[in-house]
PDB file of C-alpha atoms in Angstrom:
ATOM      1  CA  UNK A   1     114.494  81.864 147.564  1.00 49.00           C
ATOM      2  CA  UNK A   2     112.073  78.940 148.012  1.00 53.00           C
ATOM      3  CA  UNK A   3     113.919  76.632 145.615  1.00 60.00           C
ATOM      4  CA  UNK A   4     117.332  77.523 147.057  1.00 58.00           C
ATOM      5  CA  UNK A   5     116.056  77.053 150.606  1.00 58.00           C
ATOM      6  CA  UNK A   6     114.527  73.678 149.716  1.00 60.00           C
ATOM      7  CA  UNK A   7     117.723  72.517 148.055  1.00 66.00           C
ATOM      8  CA  UNK A   8     119.641  73.343 151.231  1.00 66.00           C
ATOM      9  CA  UNK A   9     117.200  71.419 153.417  1.00 65.00           C
ATOM     10  CA  UNK A  10     117.480  68.301 151.284  1.00 68.00           C
ATOM     11  CA  UNK A  11     121.124  67.936 152.321  1.00 69.00           C
ATOM     12  CA  UNK A  12     120.545  68.400 156.045  1.00 71.00           C
ATOM     13  CA  UNK A  13     120.528  65.505 158.524  1.00 71.00           C
ATOM     14  CA  UNK A  14     117.021  64.752 159.774  1.00 71.00           C
ATOM     15  CA  UNK A  15     117.811  66.010 163.272  1.00 72.00           C
ATOM     16  CA  UNK A  16     119.093  69.394 162.070  1.00 74.00           C
ATOM     17  CA  UNK A  17     116.605  72.238 161.564  1.00 77.00           C
ATOM     18  CA  UNK A  18     116.853  75.337 159.409  1.00 87.00           C
ATOM     19  CA  UNK A  19     114.943  78.596 159.693  1.00 91.00           C
ATOM     20  CA  UNK A  20     115.100  81.733 157.562  1.00 89.00           C
ATOM     21  CA  UNK A  21     113.904  84.982 159.164  1.00 92.00           C
ATOM     22  CA  UNK A  22     113.117  88.071 157.101  1.00 86.00           C
ATOM     23  CA  UNK A  23     112.924  91.666 158.285  1.00 81.00           C
ATOM     24  CA  UNK A  24     111.056  92.577 155.116  1.00 72.00           C
ATOM     25  CA  UNK A  25     109.764  90.743 152.028  1.00 70.00           C
ATOM     26  CA  UNK A  26     109.087  92.123 148.573  1.00 67.00           C
ATOM     27  CA  UNK A  27     107.275  89.080 147.188  1.00 62.00           C
ATOM     28  CA  UNK A  28     105.443  87.580 150.133  1.00 60.00           C
ATOM     29  CA  UNK A  29     102.629  85.266 149.128  1.00 59.00           C
ATOM     30  CA  UNK A  30      99.698  83.404 150.620  1.00 58.00           C
ATOM     31  CA  UNK A  31      97.336  80.655 149.504  1.00 54.00           C
ATOM     32  CA  UNK A  32      96.109  80.610 145.937  1.00 55.00           C
ATOM     33  CA  UNK A  33      98.702  83.097 144.744  1.00 61.00           C
ATOM     34  CA  UNK A  34      97.479  85.880 147.043  1.00 61.00           C
ATOM     35  CA  UNK A  35     100.045  88.535 147.930  1.00 61.00           C
ATOM     36  CA  UNK A  36     101.119  88.929 151.560  1.00 61.00           C
ATOM     37  CA  UNK A  37     102.237  92.492 152.344  1.00 62.00           C
ATOM     38  CA  UNK A  38     105.354  92.263 154.477  1.00 69.00           C
ATOM     39  CA  UNK A  39     106.484  95.594 155.927  1.00 78.00           C
ATOM     40  CA  UNK A  40     109.058  95.929 158.721  1.00 85.00           C
ATOM     41  CA  UNK A  41     107.501  94.952 162.027  1.00 91.00           C
ATOM     42  CA  UNK A  42     105.929  91.753 160.707  1.00 92.00           C
ATOM     43  CA  UNK A  43     107.359  88.537 162.182  1.00 94.00           C
ATOM     44  CA  UNK A  44     108.210  86.463 159.095  1.00 93.00           C
ATOM     45  CA  UNK A  45     109.950  83.121 158.913  1.00 94.00           C
ATOM     46  CA  UNK A  46     110.294  80.002 156.817  1.00 92.00           C
ATOM     47  CA  UNK A  47     111.001  76.796 158.709  1.00 94.00           C
ATOM     48  CA  UNK A  48     112.093  73.505 157.178  1.00 91.00           C
ATOM     49  CA  UNK A  49     110.703  70.258 158.516  1.00 92.00           C
ATOM     50  CA  UNK A  50     111.019  66.601 157.596  1.00 92.00           C
ATOM     51  CA  UNK A  51     108.146  64.237 158.393  1.00 94.00           C
ATOM     52  CA  UNK A  52     108.058  60.543 157.632  1.00 95.00           C
ATOM     53  CA  UNK A  53     105.069  59.507 155.531  1.00 96.00           C
ATOM     54  CA  UNK A  54     104.486  56.539 157.832  1.00 97.00           C
ATOM     55  CA  UNK A  55     104.185  58.708 160.962  1.00 97.00           C
ATOM     56  CA  UNK A  56     100.900  59.926 162.418  1.00 97.00           C
ATOM     57  CA  UNK A  57     101.447  63.434 161.089  1.00 97.00           C
ATOM     58  CA  UNK A  58     102.775  62.140 157.783  1.00 96.00           C
ATOM     59  CA  UNK A  59      99.501  60.296 157.230  1.00 96.00           C
ATOM     60  CA  UNK A  60      97.527  63.485 157.985  1.00 95.00           C
ATOM     61  CA  UNK A  61      99.809  66.221 156.696  1.00 95.00           C
ATOM     62  CA  UNK A  62      97.006  68.833 156.192  1.00 91.00           C
ATOM     63  CA  UNK A  63      97.024  69.118 159.991  1.00 95.00           C
ATOM     64  CA  UNK A  64     100.432  70.792 159.915  1.00 96.00           C
ATOM     65  CA  UNK A  65      99.120  74.210 158.849  1.00 95.00           C
ATOM     66  CA  UNK A  66      96.588  74.059 161.699  1.00 96.00           C
ATOM     67  CA  UNK A  67      99.363  73.282 164.187  1.00 97.00           C
ATOM     68  CA  UNK A  68     101.462  76.225 162.964  1.00 97.00           C
ATOM     69  CA  UNK A  69      98.595  78.720 163.293  1.00 97.00           C
ATOM     70  CA  UNK A  70      97.785  77.328 166.739  1.00 98.00           C
ATOM     71  CA  UNK A  71     101.443  77.628 167.782  1.00 98.00           C
ATOM     72  CA  UNK A  72     101.472  81.356 166.995  1.00 98.00           C
ATOM     73  CA  UNK A  73      98.269  81.926 168.963  1.00 98.00           C
ATOM     74  CA  UNK A  74      99.634  79.961 171.906  1.00 98.00           C
ATOM     75  CA  UNK A  75     102.921  81.881 171.716  1.00 98.00           C
ATOM     76  CA  UNK A  76     101.009  85.028 172.632  1.00 98.00           C
ATOM     77  CA  UNK A  77      98.108  83.831 174.778  1.00 97.00           C
ATOM     78  CA  UNK A  78     100.227  81.594 177.022  1.00 97.00           C
ATOM     79  CA  UNK A  79     102.219  84.603 178.240  1.00 97.00           C
ATOM     80  CA  UNK A  80     101.134  85.679 181.745  1.00 96.00           C
ATOM     81  CA  UNK A  81      98.659  88.530 181.408  1.00 96.00           C
ATOM     82  CA  UNK A  82      98.101  88.056 177.678  1.00 97.00           C
ATOM     83  CA  UNK A  83      95.610  85.187 177.973  1.00 96.00           C
ATOM     84  CA  UNK A  84      92.597  87.480 177.535  1.00 94.00           C
ATOM     85  CA  UNK A  85      93.709  88.854 174.162  1.00 96.00           C
ATOM     86  CA  UNK A  86      91.134  87.415 171.757  1.00 95.00           C
ATOM     87  CA  UNK A  87      93.654  85.941 169.320  1.00 96.00           C
ATOM     88  CA  UNK A  88      92.108  83.073 167.345  1.00 96.00           C
ATOM     89  CA  UNK A  89      92.729  80.456 164.675  1.00 96.00           C
ATOM     90  CA  UNK A  90      90.641  80.739 161.504  1.00 92.00           C
ATOM     91  CA  UNK A  91      90.404  77.594 159.386  1.00 88.00           C
ATOM     92  CA  UNK A  92      92.465  76.597 157.582  1.00 86.00           C
ATOM     93  CA  UNK A  93      95.554  78.757 158.058  1.00 89.00           C
ATOM     94  CA  UNK A  94      94.893  82.265 159.376  1.00 93.00           C
ATOM     95  CA  UNK A  95      95.390  84.057 162.694  1.00 96.00           C
ATOM     96  CA  UNK A  96      92.682  86.544 163.654  1.00 95.00           C
ATOM     97  CA  UNK A  97      91.815  88.999 166.388  1.00 94.00           C
ATOM     98  CA  UNK A  98      88.168  88.307 167.146  1.00 88.00           C
ATOM     99  CA  UNK A  99      86.405  87.276 163.980  1.00 85.00           C
ATOM    100  CA  UNK A 100      87.120  90.184 161.650  1.00 80.00           C
ATOM    101  CA  UNK A 101      90.757  91.345 161.821  1.00 90.00           C
ATOM    102  CA  UNK A 102      93.487  89.222 160.281  1.00 91.00           C
ATOM    103  CA  UNK A 103      96.910  89.464 161.893  1.00 94.00           C
ATOM    104  CA  UNK A 104      98.754  86.584 160.254  1.00 93.00           C
ATOM    105  CA  UNK A 105      98.760  83.534 158.066  1.00 92.00           C
ATOM    106  CA  UNK A 106     100.528  80.277 157.296  1.00 94.00           C
ATOM    107  CA  UNK A 107     101.569  78.658 154.025  1.00 92.00           C
ATOM    108  CA  UNK A 108     102.963  75.112 153.908  1.00 93.00           C
ATOM    109  CA  UNK A 109     104.509  73.597 150.774  1.00 90.00           C
ATOM    110  CA  UNK A 110     105.758  70.038 150.494  1.00 90.00           C
ATOM    111  CA  UNK A 111     107.937  67.780 148.394  1.00 88.00           C
ATOM    112  CA  UNK A 112     107.966  64.005 148.813  1.00 92.00           C
ATOM    113  CA  UNK A 113     111.272  62.246 148.363  1.00 89.00           C
ATOM    114  CA  UNK A 114     111.324  58.548 149.100  1.00 91.00           C
ATOM    115  CA  UNK A 115     109.417  58.006 152.328  1.00 93.00           C
ATOM    116  CA  UNK A 116     109.786  61.556 153.645  1.00 92.00           C
ATOM    117  CA  UNK A 117     107.855  64.818 153.387  1.00 92.00           C
ATOM    118  CA  UNK A 118     110.230  67.763 152.977  1.00 89.00           C
ATOM    119  CA  UNK A 119     108.156  70.730 154.125  1.00 91.00           C
ATOM    120  CA  UNK A 120     108.624  74.476 154.065  1.00 91.00           C
ATOM    121  CA  UNK A 121     106.489  76.308 156.611  1.00 95.00           C
ATOM    122  CA  UNK A 122     106.056  79.997 155.878  1.00 93.00           C
ATOM    123  CA  UNK A 123     104.453  82.280 158.453  1.00 94.00           C
ATOM    124  CA  UNK A 124     103.815  85.998 158.759  1.00 93.00           C
ATOM    125  CA  UNK A 125     102.341  87.714 161.828  1.00 94.00           C
ATOM    126  CA  UNK A 126     101.885  91.450 162.380  1.00 94.00           C
ATOM    127  CA  UNK A 127     103.743  92.416 165.552  1.00 96.00           C
ATOM    128  CA  UNK A 128     104.709  96.118 165.438  1.00 95.00           C
ATOM    129  CA  UNK A 129     103.386  97.201 162.014  1.00 91.00           C
ATOM    130  CA  UNK A 130     100.038  98.974 162.280  1.00 85.00           C
ATOM    131  CA  UNK A 131      99.622  98.804 158.508  1.00 79.00           C
ATOM    132  CA  UNK A 132      98.238  97.335 156.288  1.00 78.00           C
ATOM    133  CA  UNK A 133      95.657  96.053 158.801  1.00 80.00           C
ATOM    134  CA  UNK A 134      96.438  95.915 162.533  1.00 88.00           C
ATOM    135  CA  UNK A 135      99.190  94.400 164.688  1.00 94.00           C
ATOM    136  CA  UNK A 136      99.329  92.630 168.016  1.00 97.00           C
ATOM    137  CA  UNK A 137     100.998  95.580 169.752  1.00 97.00           C
ATOM    138  CA  UNK A 138      98.113  97.865 168.737  1.00 95.00           C
ATOM    139  CA  UNK A 139      95.755  95.383 170.355  1.00 96.00           C
ATOM    140  CA  UNK A 140      97.911  95.125 173.475  1.00 97.00           C
ATOM    141  CA  UNK A 141      97.826  98.930 173.800  1.00 96.00           C
ATOM    142  CA  UNK A 142      94.052  98.899 173.352  1.00 95.00           C
ATOM    143  CA  UNK A 143      93.742  96.152 175.987  1.00 96.00           C
ATOM    144  CA  UNK A 144      95.902  98.151 178.424  1.00 97.00           C
ATOM    145  CA  UNK A 145      93.697 101.219 177.990  1.00 97.00           C
ATOM    146  CA  UNK A 146      90.450  99.297 178.419  1.00 95.00           C
ATOM    147  CA  UNK A 147      91.592  97.124 181.327  1.00 95.00           C
ATOM    148  CA  UNK A 148      93.840  99.603 183.137  1.00 96.00           C
ATOM    149  CA  UNK A 149      96.892  97.348 182.891  1.00 94.00           C
ATOM    150  CA  UNK A 150     100.410  97.766 181.516  1.00 96.00           C
ATOM    151  CA  UNK A 151     101.327  94.730 179.421  1.00 97.00           C
ATOM    152  CA  UNK A 152     104.575  95.435 177.565  1.00 98.00           C
ATOM    153  CA  UNK A 153     104.652  95.274 173.754  1.00 97.00           C
ATOM    154  CA  UNK A 154     106.007  92.169 172.054  1.00 98.00           C
ATOM    155  CA  UNK A 155     108.831  91.882 169.536  1.00 96.00           C
ATOM    156  CA  UNK A 156     109.279  89.783 166.403  1.00 96.00           C
ATOM    157  CA  UNK A 157     112.148  87.693 167.766  1.00 96.00           C
ATOM    158  CA  UNK A 158     110.087  86.782 170.839  1.00 97.00           C
ATOM    159  CA  UNK A 159     107.073  85.764 168.761  1.00 97.00           C
ATOM    160  CA  UNK A 160     109.133  83.655 166.345  1.00 97.00           C
ATOM    161  CA  UNK A 161     111.080  81.877 169.101  1.00 97.00           C
ATOM    162  CA  UNK A 162     107.978  81.068 171.105  1.00 98.00           C
ATOM    163  CA  UNK A 163     106.001  79.991 168.022  1.00 98.00           C
ATOM    164  CA  UNK A 164     108.686  77.538 166.935  1.00 97.00           C
ATOM    165  CA  UNK A 165     108.920  76.117 170.467  1.00 97.00           C
ATOM    166  CA  UNK A 166     105.156  75.625 170.671  1.00 98.00           C
ATOM    167  CA  UNK A 167     105.094  74.098 167.197  1.00 98.00           C
ATOM    168  CA  UNK A 168     107.739  71.571 168.216  1.00 96.00           C
ATOM    169  CA  UNK A 169     105.656  70.566 171.240  1.00 97.00           C
ATOM    170  CA  UNK A 170     102.430  70.324 169.209  1.00 98.00           C
ATOM    171  CA  UNK A 171     104.084  68.148 166.560  1.00 97.00           C
ATOM    172  CA  UNK A 172     105.536  65.903 169.267  1.00 97.00           C
ATOM    173  CA  UNK A 173     102.105  65.549 170.883  1.00 98.00           C
ATOM    174  CA  UNK A 174     100.500  64.796 167.515  1.00 98.00           C
ATOM    175  CA  UNK A 175     103.098  62.169 166.642  1.00 98.00           C
ATOM    176  CA  UNK A 176     102.519  60.446 169.968  1.00 97.00           C
ATOM    177  CA  UNK A 177      98.750  60.715 170.252  1.00 97.00           C
ATOM    178  CA  UNK A 178      97.354  61.710 166.850  1.00 96.00           C
ATOM    179  CA  UNK A 179      94.680  64.377 166.322  1.00 96.00           C
ATOM    180  CA  UNK A 180      93.005  63.752 169.683  1.00 96.00           C
ATOM    181  CA  UNK A 181      96.173  64.954 171.418  1.00 97.00           C
ATOM    182  CA  UNK A 182      95.894  68.469 169.955  1.00 97.00           C
ATOM    183  CA  UNK A 183      92.248  69.040 169.010  1.00 96.00           C
ATOM    184  CA  UNK A 184      91.046  70.134 172.486  1.00 96.00           C
ATOM    185  CA  UNK A 185      93.580  72.985 172.455  1.00 96.00           C
ATOM    186  CA  UNK A 186      92.779  73.778 168.826  1.00 96.00           C
ATOM    187  CA  UNK A 187      89.045  74.028 169.496  1.00 96.00           C
ATOM    188  CA  UNK A 188      89.731  76.251 172.503  1.00 95.00           C
ATOM    189  CA  UNK A 189      91.398  78.760 170.166  1.00 95.00           C
ATOM    190  CA  UNK A 190      89.471  78.511 166.922  1.00 93.00           C
ATOM    191  CA  UNK A 191      86.585  80.653 165.715  1.00 89.00           C
ATOM    192  CA  UNK A 192      84.117  78.263 164.200  1.00 85.00           C
ATOM    193  CA  UNK A 193      82.356  75.931 166.646  1.00 81.00           C
ATOM    194  CA  UNK A 194      78.621  75.928 165.913  1.00 77.00           C
ATOM    195  CA  UNK A 195      78.919  78.545 163.172  1.00 81.00           C
ATOM    196  CA  UNK A 196      76.146  78.447 160.565  1.00 81.00           C
ATOM    197  CA  UNK A 197      77.544  78.669 157.049  1.00 79.00           C
ATOM    198  CA  UNK A 198      76.528  78.419 153.411  1.00 76.00           C
ATOM    199  CA  UNK A 199      78.454  76.031 151.181  1.00 74.00           C
ATOM    200  CA  UNK A 200      79.976  77.339 147.933  1.00 63.00           C
ATOM    201  CA  UNK A 201      77.657  80.353 147.406  1.00 68.00           C
ATOM    202  CA  UNK A 202      75.300  82.713 149.230  1.00 70.00           C
ATOM    203  CA  UNK A 203      72.437  80.586 147.928  1.00 72.00           C
ATOM    204  CA  UNK A 204      74.154  77.306 148.782  1.00 75.00           C
ATOM    205  CA  UNK A 205      73.206  74.632 151.259  1.00 78.00           C
ATOM    206  CA  UNK A 206      73.106  75.818 154.871  1.00 83.00           C
ATOM    207  CA  UNK A 207      75.293  73.825 157.248  1.00 84.00           C
ATOM    208  CA  UNK A 208      76.722  73.977 160.755  1.00 88.00           C
ATOM    209  CA  UNK A 209      80.423  73.663 161.494  1.00 89.00           C
ATOM    210  CA  UNK A 210      81.111  70.536 163.552  1.00 89.00           C
ATOM    211  CA  UNK A 211      84.906  70.456 163.834  1.00 91.00           C
ATOM    212  CA  UNK A 212      87.866  68.877 162.081  1.00 92.00           C
ATOM    213  CA  UNK A 213      87.988  65.278 160.923  1.00 91.00           C
ATOM    214  CA  UNK A 214      91.061  63.127 161.493  1.00 89.00           C
ATOM    215  CA  UNK A 215      92.631  64.349 158.240  1.00 89.00           C
ATOM    216  CA  UNK A 216      92.396  68.009 159.248  1.00 90.00           C
ATOM    217  CA  UNK A 217      89.463  68.700 156.920  1.00 89.00           C
ATOM    218  CA  UNK A 218      86.611  70.931 158.059  1.00 87.00           C
ATOM    219  CA  UNK A 219      83.489  68.994 159.007  1.00 87.00           C
ATOM    220  CA  UNK A 220      80.071  70.552 158.475  1.00 87.00           C
ATOM    221  CA  UNK A 221      76.611  69.082 158.993  1.00 86.00           C
ATOM    222  CA  UNK A 222      73.608  69.725 156.790  1.00 83.00           C
ATOM    223  CA  UNK A 223      70.192  68.084 156.652  1.00 82.00           C
ATOM    224  CA  UNK A 224      70.570  66.805 153.100  1.00 81.00           C
ATOM    225  CA  UNK A 225      73.979  65.095 153.348  1.00 82.00           C
ATOM    226  CA  UNK A 226      74.689  64.714 157.038  1.00 87.00           C
ATOM    227  CA  UNK A 227      78.329  65.309 158.002  1.00 87.00           C
ATOM    228  CA  UNK A 228      80.532  66.415 155.105  1.00 81.00           C
ATOM    229  CA  UNK A 229      84.304  66.995 155.122  1.00 82.00           C
ATOM    230  CA  UNK A 230      85.756  69.980 153.252  1.00 78.00           C
ATOM    231  CA  UNK A 231      89.460  69.786 152.448  1.00 71.00           C
ATOM    232  CA  UNK A 232      91.585  72.907 153.102  1.00 63.00           C
ATOM    233  CA  UNK A 233      93.346  72.921 149.722  1.00 59.00           C
ATOM    234  CA  UNK A 234      91.139  74.738 147.257  1.00 52.00           C
ATOM    235  CA  UNK A 235      88.644  76.069 149.814  1.00 51.00           C
ATOM    236  CA  UNK A 236      88.463  79.055 152.131  1.00 57.00           C
ATOM    237  CA  UNK A 237      86.276  80.428 154.932  1.00 56.00           C
ATOM    238  CA  UNK A 238      84.726  83.840 154.183  1.00 57.00           C
ATOM    239  CA  UNK A 239      84.153  85.280 157.656  1.00 45.00           C
ATOM    240  CA  UNK A 240      82.213  88.333 156.454  1.00 44.00           C
ATOM    241  CA  UNK A 241      79.608  86.260 154.616  1.00 50.00           C
ATOM    242  CA  UNK A 242      79.816  83.013 156.646  1.00 48.00           C
ATOM    243  CA  UNK A 243      80.632  81.113 153.469  1.00 48.00           C
ATOM    244  CA  UNK A 244      82.826  78.118 152.806  1.00 56.00           C
ATOM    245  CA  UNK A 245      83.902  78.965 149.273  1.00 49.00           C
ATOM    246  CA  UNK A 246      86.159  77.632 146.560  1.00 41.00           C
ATOM    247  CA  UNK A 247      89.481  79.448 146.833  1.00 42.00           C
ATOM    248  CA  UNK A 248      90.054  81.751 143.867  1.00 39.00           C
ATOM    249  CA  UNK A 249      93.388  81.168 142.123  1.00 34.00           C
TER     250      UNK A 249
END
């Protein structure tokens, strides 16, 4: 599917988009070869995108996965009444409720041809499927019970449409103003400001999360090295142990 989809996108004009939406996947995957369970009720799509290497985003392409995760969070939390749902971005590419429950994730793959990135953006987000973890509609129902309100449940088509619209706006803002145009919104939605972590192992150097650098890498500060950047490819954030660890492949 990925190779066929990519071959189709290579023949499209630059101003024509292509999206594939799945009702169910049998071989969904995440970073590092991890499996992504994809039952009915999960909003799943692959979106093609072309970005010029010379553009602001093209020079900082790791930012794209952050923009996609942020777009999904904004798709929900910008709806009137849904702003108090604690949906968050977890570095580098996950969507969480609070700091423990994962609802979705993003995987971006790229091919460079000439002066252009040809990118496939894959995203899955639990909307109506209570298994294998939890879905946004479960959390909406919980919120209604606790707050005495009656927010209606969401549907996959609504989430996908709104996410793609927000992603388009975020990319446009980034291309015009660079990282500074999107980072305030990103920090408003992410989990990690001021978090104390250990680097690489439970006995590793203690550091404090500072933010993202202008390449989209995680910045941490420790007494021995000062500010250090950690690239997203090959590393992951273990929320349960507060570890920045090498991603297992």
